[in-house]
Tab-separated table of C-alpha atoms and ligand atoms in Angstrom:
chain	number	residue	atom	x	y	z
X	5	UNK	CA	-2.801	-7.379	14.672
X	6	UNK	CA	-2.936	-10.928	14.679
X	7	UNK	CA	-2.425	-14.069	12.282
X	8	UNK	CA	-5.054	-16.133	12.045
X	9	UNK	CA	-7.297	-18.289	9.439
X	10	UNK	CA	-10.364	-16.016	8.470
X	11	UNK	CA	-13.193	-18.007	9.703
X	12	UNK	CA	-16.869	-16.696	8.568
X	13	UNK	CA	-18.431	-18.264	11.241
X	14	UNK	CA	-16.748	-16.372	13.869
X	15	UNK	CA	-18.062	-12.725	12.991
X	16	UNK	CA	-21.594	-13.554	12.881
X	17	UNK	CA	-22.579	-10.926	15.089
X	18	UNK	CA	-20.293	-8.311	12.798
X	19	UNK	CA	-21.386	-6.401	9.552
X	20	UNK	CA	-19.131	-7.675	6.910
X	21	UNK	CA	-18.217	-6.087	3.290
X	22	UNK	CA	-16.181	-7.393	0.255
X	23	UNK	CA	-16.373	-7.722	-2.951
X	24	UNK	CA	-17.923	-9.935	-5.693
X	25	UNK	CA	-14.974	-11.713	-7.264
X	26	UNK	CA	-13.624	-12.406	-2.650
X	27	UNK	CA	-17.518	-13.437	-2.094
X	28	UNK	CA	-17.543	-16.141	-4.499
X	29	UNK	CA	-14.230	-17.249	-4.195
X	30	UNK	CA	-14.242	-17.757	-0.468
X	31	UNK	CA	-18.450	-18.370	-0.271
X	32	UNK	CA	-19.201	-15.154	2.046
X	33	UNK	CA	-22.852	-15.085	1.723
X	34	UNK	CA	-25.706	-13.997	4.471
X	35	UNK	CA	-27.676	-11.436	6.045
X	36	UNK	CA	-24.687	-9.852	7.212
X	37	UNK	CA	-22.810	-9.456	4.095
X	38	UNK	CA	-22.096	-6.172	2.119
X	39	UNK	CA	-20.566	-6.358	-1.644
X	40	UNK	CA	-18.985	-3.370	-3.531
X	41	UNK	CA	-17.766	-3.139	-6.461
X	42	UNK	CA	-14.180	-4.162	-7.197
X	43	UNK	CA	-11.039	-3.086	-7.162
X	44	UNK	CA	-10.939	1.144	-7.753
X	45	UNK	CA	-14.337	1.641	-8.719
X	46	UNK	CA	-15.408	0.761	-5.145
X	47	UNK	CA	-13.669	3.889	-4.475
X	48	UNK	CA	-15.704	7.020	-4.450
X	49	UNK	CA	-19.173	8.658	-2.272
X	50	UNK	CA	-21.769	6.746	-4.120
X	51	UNK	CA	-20.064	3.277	-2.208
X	52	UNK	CA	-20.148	5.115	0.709
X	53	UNK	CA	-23.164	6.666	1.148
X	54	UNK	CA	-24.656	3.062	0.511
X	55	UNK	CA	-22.411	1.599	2.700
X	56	UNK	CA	-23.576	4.161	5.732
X	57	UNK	CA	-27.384	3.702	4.104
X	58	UNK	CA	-26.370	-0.008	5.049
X	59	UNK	CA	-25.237	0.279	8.592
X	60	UNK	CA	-28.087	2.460	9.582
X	61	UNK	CA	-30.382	0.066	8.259
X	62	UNK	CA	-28.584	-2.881	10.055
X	63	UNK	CA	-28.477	-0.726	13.130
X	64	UNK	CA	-25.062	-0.554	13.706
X	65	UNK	CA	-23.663	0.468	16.996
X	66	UNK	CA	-20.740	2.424	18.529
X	67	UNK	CA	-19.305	-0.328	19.663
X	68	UNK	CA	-19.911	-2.772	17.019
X	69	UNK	CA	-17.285	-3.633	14.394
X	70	UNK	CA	-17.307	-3.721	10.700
X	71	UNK	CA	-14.771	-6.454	9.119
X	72	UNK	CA	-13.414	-5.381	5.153
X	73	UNK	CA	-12.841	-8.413	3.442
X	74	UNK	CA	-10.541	-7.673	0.727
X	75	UNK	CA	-7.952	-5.877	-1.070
X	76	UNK	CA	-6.835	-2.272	-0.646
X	77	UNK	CA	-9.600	-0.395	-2.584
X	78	UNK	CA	-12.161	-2.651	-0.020
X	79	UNK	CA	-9.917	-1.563	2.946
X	80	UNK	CA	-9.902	2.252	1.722
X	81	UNK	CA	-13.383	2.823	1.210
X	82	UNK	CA	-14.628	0.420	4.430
X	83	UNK	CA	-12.174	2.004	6.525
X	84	UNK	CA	-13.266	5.638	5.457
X	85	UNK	CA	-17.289	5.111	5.741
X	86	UNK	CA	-16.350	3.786	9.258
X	87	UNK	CA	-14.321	6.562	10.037
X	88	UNK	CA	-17.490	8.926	9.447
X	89	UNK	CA	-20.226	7.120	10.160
X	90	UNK	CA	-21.219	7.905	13.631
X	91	UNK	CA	-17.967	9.874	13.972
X	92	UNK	CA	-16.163	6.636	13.892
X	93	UNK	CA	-16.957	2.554	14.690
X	94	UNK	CA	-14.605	0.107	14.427
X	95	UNK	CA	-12.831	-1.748	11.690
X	96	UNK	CA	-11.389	-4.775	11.509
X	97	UNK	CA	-9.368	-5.247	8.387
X	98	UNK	CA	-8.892	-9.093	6.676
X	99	UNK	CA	-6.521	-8.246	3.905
X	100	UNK	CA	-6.661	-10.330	0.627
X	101	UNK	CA	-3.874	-8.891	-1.691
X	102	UNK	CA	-0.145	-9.375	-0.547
X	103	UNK	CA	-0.296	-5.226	-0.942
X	104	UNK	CA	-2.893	-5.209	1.664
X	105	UNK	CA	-1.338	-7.519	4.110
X	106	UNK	CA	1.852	-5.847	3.494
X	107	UNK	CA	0.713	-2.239	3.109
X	108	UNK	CA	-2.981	-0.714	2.814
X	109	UNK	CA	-4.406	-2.395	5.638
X	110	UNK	CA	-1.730	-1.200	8.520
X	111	UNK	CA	-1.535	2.496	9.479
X	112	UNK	CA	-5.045	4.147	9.252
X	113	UNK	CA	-5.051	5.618	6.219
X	114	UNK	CA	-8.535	5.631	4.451
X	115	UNK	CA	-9.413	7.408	0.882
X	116	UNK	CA	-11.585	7.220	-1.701
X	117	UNK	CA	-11.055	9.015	-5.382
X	118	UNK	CA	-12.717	12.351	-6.546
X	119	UNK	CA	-12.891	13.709	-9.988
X	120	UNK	CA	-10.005	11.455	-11.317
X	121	UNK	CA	-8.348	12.113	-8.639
X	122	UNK	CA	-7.263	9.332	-6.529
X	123	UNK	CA	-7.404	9.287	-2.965
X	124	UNK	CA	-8.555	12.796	-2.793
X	125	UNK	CA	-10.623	12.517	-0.003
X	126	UNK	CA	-9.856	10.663	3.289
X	127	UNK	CA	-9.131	9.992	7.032
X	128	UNK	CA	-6.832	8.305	9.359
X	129	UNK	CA	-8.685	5.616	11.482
X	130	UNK	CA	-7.042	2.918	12.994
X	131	UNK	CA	-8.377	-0.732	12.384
X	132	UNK	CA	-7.836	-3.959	13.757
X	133	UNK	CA	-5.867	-6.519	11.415
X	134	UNK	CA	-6.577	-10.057	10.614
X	135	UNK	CA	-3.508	-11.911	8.651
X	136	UNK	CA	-4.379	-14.660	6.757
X	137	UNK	CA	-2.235	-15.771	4.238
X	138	UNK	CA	-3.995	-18.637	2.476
X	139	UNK	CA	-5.820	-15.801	0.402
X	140	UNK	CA	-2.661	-15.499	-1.355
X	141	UNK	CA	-3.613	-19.090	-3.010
X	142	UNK	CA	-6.198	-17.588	-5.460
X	143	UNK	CA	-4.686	-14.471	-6.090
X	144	UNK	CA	-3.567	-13.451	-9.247
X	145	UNK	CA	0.690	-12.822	-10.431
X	146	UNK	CA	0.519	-8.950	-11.415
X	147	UNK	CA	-1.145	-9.083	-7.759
X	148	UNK	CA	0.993	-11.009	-6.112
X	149	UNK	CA	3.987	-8.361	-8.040
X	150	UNK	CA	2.409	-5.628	-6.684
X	151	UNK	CA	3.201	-6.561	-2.814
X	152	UNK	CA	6.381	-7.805	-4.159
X	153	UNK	CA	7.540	-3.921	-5.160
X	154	UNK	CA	6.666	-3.038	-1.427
X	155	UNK	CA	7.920	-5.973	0.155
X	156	UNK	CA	11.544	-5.544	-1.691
X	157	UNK	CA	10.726	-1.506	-0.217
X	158	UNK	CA	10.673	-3.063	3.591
X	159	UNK	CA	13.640	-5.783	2.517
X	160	UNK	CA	16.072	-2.130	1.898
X	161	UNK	CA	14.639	-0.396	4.776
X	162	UNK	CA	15.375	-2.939	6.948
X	163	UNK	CA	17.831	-5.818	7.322
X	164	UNK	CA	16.169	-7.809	9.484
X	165	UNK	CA	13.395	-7.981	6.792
X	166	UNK	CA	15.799	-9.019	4.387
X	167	UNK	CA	17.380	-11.725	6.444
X	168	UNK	CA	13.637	-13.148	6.735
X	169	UNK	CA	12.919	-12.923	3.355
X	170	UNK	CA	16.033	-14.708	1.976
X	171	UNK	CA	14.841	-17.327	4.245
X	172	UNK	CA	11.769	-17.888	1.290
X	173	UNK	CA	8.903	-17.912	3.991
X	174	UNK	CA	5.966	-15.569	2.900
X	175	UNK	CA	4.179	-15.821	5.969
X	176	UNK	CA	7.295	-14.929	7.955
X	177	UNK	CA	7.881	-11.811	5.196
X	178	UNK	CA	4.514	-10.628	5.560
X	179	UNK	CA	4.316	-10.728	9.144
X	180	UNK	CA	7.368	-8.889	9.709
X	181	UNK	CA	6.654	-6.013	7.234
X	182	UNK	CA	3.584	-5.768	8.734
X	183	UNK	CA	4.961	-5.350	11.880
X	184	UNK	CA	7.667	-2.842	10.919
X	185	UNK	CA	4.453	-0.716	9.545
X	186	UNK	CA	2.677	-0.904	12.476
X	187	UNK	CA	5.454	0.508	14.888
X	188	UNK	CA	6.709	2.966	12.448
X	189	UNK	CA	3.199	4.327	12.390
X	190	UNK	CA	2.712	4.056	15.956
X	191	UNK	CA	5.594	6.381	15.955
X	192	UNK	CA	4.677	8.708	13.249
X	193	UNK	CA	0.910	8.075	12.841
X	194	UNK	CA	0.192	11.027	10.746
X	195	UNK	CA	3.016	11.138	8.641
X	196	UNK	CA	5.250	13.968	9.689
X	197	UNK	CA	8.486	11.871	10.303
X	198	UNK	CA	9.441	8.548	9.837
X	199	UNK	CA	6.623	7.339	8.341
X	200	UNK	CA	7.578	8.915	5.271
X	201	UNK	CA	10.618	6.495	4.753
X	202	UNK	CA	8.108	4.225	3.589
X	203	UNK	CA	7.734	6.659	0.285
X	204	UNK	CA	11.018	5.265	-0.873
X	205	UNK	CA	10.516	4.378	-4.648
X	206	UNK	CA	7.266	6.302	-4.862
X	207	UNK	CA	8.329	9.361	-6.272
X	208	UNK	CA	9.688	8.188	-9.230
X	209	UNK	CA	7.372	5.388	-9.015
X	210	UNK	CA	3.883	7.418	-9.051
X	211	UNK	CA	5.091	9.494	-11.517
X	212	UNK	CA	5.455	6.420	-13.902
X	213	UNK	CA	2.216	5.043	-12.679
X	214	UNK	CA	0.822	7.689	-13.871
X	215	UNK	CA	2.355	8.695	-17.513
X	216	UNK	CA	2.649	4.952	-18.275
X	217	UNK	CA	-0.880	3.900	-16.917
X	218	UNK	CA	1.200	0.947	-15.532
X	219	UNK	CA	0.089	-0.910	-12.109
X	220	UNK	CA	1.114	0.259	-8.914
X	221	UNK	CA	3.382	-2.751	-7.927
X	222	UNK	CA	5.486	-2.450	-11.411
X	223	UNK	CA	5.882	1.517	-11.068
X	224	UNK	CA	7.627	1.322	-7.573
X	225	UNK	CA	9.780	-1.898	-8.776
X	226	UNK	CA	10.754	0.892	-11.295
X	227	UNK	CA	11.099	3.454	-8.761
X	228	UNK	CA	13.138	1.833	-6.293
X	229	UNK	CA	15.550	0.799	-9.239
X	230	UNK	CA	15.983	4.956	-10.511
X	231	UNK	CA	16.008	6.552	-6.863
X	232	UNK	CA	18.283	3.780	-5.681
X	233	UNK	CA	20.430	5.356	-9.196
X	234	UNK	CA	19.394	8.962	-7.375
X	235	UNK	CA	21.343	8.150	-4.200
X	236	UNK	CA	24.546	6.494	-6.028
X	237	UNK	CA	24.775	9.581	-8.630
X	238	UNK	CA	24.116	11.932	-5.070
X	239	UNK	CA	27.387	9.890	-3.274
X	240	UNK	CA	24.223	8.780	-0.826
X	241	UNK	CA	25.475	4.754	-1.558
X	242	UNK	CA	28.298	2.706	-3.069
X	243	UNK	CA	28.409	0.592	-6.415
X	244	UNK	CA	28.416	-2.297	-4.571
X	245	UNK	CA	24.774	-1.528	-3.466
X	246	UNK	CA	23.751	-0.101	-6.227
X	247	UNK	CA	24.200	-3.380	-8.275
X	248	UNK	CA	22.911	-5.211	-5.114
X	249	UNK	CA	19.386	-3.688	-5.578
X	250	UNK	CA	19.378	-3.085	-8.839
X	251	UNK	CA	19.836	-6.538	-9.404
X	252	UNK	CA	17.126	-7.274	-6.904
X	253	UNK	CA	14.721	-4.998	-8.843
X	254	UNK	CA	15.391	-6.250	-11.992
X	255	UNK	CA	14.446	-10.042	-11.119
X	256	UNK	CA	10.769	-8.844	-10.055
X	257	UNK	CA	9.984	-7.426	-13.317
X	258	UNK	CA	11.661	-5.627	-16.637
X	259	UNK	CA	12.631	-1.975	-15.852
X	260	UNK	CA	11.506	0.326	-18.291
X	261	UNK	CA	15.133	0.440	-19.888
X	262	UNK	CA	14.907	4.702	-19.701
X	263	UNK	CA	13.060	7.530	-18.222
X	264	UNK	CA	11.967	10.402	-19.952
X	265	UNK	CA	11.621	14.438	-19.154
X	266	UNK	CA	7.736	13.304	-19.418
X	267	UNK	CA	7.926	10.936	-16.656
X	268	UNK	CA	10.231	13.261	-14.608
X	269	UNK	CA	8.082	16.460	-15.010
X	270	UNK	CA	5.308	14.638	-13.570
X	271	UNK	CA	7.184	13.662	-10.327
X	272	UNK	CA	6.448	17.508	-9.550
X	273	UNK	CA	2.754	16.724	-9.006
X	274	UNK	CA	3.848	14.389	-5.945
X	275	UNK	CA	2.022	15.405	-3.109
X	276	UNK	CA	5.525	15.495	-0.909
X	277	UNK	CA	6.957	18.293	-2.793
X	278	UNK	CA	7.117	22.152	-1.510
X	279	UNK	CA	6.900	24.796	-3.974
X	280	UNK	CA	9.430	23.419	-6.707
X	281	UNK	CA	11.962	20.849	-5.450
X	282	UNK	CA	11.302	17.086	-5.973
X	283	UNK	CA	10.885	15.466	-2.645
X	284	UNK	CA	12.715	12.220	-2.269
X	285	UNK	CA	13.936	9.304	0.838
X	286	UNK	CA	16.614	7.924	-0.672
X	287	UNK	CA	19.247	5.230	1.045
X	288	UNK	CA	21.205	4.204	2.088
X	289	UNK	CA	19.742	5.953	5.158
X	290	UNK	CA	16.716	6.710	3.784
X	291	UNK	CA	16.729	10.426	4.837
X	292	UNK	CA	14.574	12.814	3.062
X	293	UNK	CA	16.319	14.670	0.032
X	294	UNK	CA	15.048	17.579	-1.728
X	295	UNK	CA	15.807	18.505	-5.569
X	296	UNK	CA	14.959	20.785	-8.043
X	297	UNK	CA	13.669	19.466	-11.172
X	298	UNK	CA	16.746	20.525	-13.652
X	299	UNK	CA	19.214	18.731	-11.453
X	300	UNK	CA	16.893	15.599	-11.290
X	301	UNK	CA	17.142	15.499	-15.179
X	302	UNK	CA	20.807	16.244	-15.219
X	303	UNK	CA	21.322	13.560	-13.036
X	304	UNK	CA	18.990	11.089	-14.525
X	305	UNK	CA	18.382	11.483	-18.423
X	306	UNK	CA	21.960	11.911	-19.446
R	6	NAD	N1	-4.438	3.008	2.777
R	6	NAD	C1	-3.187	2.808	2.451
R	6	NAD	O1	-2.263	3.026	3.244
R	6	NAD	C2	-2.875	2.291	1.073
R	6	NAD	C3	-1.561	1.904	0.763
R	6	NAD	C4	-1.321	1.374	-0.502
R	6	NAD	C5	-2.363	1.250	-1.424
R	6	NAD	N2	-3.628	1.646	-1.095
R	6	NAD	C6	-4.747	1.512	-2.049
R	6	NAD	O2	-4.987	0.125	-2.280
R	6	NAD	C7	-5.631	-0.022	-3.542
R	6	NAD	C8	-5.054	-1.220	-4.249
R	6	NAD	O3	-5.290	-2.362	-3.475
R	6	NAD	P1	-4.844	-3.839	-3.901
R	6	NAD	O4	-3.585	-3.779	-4.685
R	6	NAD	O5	-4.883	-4.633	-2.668
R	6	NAD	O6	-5.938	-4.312	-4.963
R	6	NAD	P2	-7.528	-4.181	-5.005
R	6	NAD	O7	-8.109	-4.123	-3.661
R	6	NAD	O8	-7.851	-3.064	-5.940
R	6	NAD	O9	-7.943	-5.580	-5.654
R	6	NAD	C9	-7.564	-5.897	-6.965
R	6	NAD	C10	-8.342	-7.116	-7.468
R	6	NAD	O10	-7.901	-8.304	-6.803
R	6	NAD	C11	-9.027	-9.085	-6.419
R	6	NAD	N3	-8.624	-9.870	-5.244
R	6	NAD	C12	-8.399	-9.419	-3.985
R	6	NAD	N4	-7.994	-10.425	-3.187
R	6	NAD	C13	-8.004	-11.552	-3.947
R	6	NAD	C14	-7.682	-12.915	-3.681
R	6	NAD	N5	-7.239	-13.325	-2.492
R	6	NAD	N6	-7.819	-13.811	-4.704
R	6	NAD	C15	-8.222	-13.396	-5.935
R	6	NAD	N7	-8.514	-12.124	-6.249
R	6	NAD	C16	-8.411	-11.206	-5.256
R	6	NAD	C17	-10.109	-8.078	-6.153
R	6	NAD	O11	-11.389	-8.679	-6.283
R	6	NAD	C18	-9.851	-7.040	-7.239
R	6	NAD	O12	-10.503	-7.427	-8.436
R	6	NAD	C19	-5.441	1.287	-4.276
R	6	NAD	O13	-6.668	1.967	-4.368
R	6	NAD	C20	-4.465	2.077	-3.407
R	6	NAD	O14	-4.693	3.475	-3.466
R	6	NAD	C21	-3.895	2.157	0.138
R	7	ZN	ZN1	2.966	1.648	-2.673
């Protein structure tokens, strides 16, 4: 992983892909180039069988690499036509979104959607990483507040992270939540231990994604602020942090003032879960916490 201006010239040799809205913004044109689609409709097999139709044509090699320009749907569905084609070439990932540099791109965790079903296919195949954040200059704010909901993630998980980000330097944020990623994957590359600290505010969060159709940044904002009330109502934390994050939360974006039984009975589709118990990491130590559903609404509708 490395930070470093993105500089077109210097992959000439390399297959690139992005997408439209990336190739006109930052002029990534030539023989070389690849677009898909944008965003989540880049993500299913029609992408990738082109993409593969693409390499073969191009004649790429074992030991060539393929650079994704772009956000995390470019990343995803890159990363997982490398990961097959051939049994595997490298990847080198340029991340666009601040959810990308923070998140998608670091770990090795590819997907594309299937039936409505997102990210029901996929692989783990570790790619290089290129940070450059002077894409953030032309992205748009709901993007920029989706990174935000994982960045204030890394800020609780660790302190360190915090102490850098209350210094307001983005590049110095970014880097070191990327690097926290990186070596807690290194650890736990397939997701069977620590790794899955970094699901704080998802559970609640996906399950508001999904019955409020709201974007993925918002619904963990949301989620961090009701499983950070989880651990205080559990004795897991004090008041005093409680109102800390809360308050943290709440300056990012409004909270959806309640939740409802919909929104909780849909935190039982989370892919975490065993047979009926709600599967959380909640702090302040960000161990993993397992409920069943009536105590989750006794806790958190009354
Ligand atoms: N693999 C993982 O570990 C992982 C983790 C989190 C999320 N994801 C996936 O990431 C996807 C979301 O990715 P995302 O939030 O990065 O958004 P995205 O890749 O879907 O991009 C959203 C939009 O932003 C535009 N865009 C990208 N960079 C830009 C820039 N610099 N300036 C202007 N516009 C720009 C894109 O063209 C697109 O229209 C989801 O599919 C999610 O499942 C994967
Ligand atoms: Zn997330």
């Amino acid at each position: 992983m490395q930070l470093a201006k993105f500089d077109l010239s210097n992959y000439k040799d390399c297959l690139i892909v992005t997408d439209g809205k990336l190739q006109e913004l930052y002029n990534i044109y030539g023989d070389n180039i690849f677009v898909i689609p944008r965003g989540e409709l880049a993500k299913n097999f029609t992408t990738v069988q082109e993409l593969c139709s693409w390499f073969l044509s191009k004649n790429l090699r074992k030991n060539q690499t393929v650079v994704a320009v772009g956000g995390g749907s470019v990343g995803d569905t890159v990363g997982f036509a490398c990961s097959i084609y051939k049994r595997g070439v490298n990847v080198l990932h340029v991340p666009t979104t601040l959810l990308a540099m923070v998140d998608s791109s670091i770990g090795g965790k590819t997907a594309i959607d299937l039936d409505g079903v997102k990210n029901a296919v996929g692989s783990f195949h570790l790619g290089d990483v290129l940070l450059d954040v002077d894409f953030l200059n032309t992205l748009p704010n709901d993007q920029m507040q989706n990174g935000h909901g994982e960045i204030l993630k890394y800020r609780m998980l660790t302190q360190q992270i915090d102490d850098i980000f209350a210094r307001c330097n983005i590049q110095d944020t970014i880097w070191a939540c990327a690097k926290w990623k990186q070596a807690v994957c290194e650890i736990d590359p397939f997701d069977q231990g620590i790794r899955q600290r970094l699901n704080f505010g998802h559970t609640i969060g996906h399950a508001m994604e999904l019955t409020l159709d709201i974007p993925h940044g918002l619904a963990v904002i949301n989620g961090i602020y009701y499983e950070t009330l989880l651990a205080y109502k559990l004795g897991l934390c004090d008041q005093n942090y409680l109102n800390k994050w809360q308050n943290e939360a709440t300056k990012l974006t409004n909270i959806c003032p309640t939740l409802t039984e919909t929104m909780l009975d849909a935190t039982l589709q989370d892919k975490k879960n065993d047979n009926d118990l709600v599967t959380f990491v909640l702090p302040n130590k960000f161990e993993r916490v397992q409920l069943p559903l009536s105590q989750l609404k006794d806790l958190l509708l009354n």
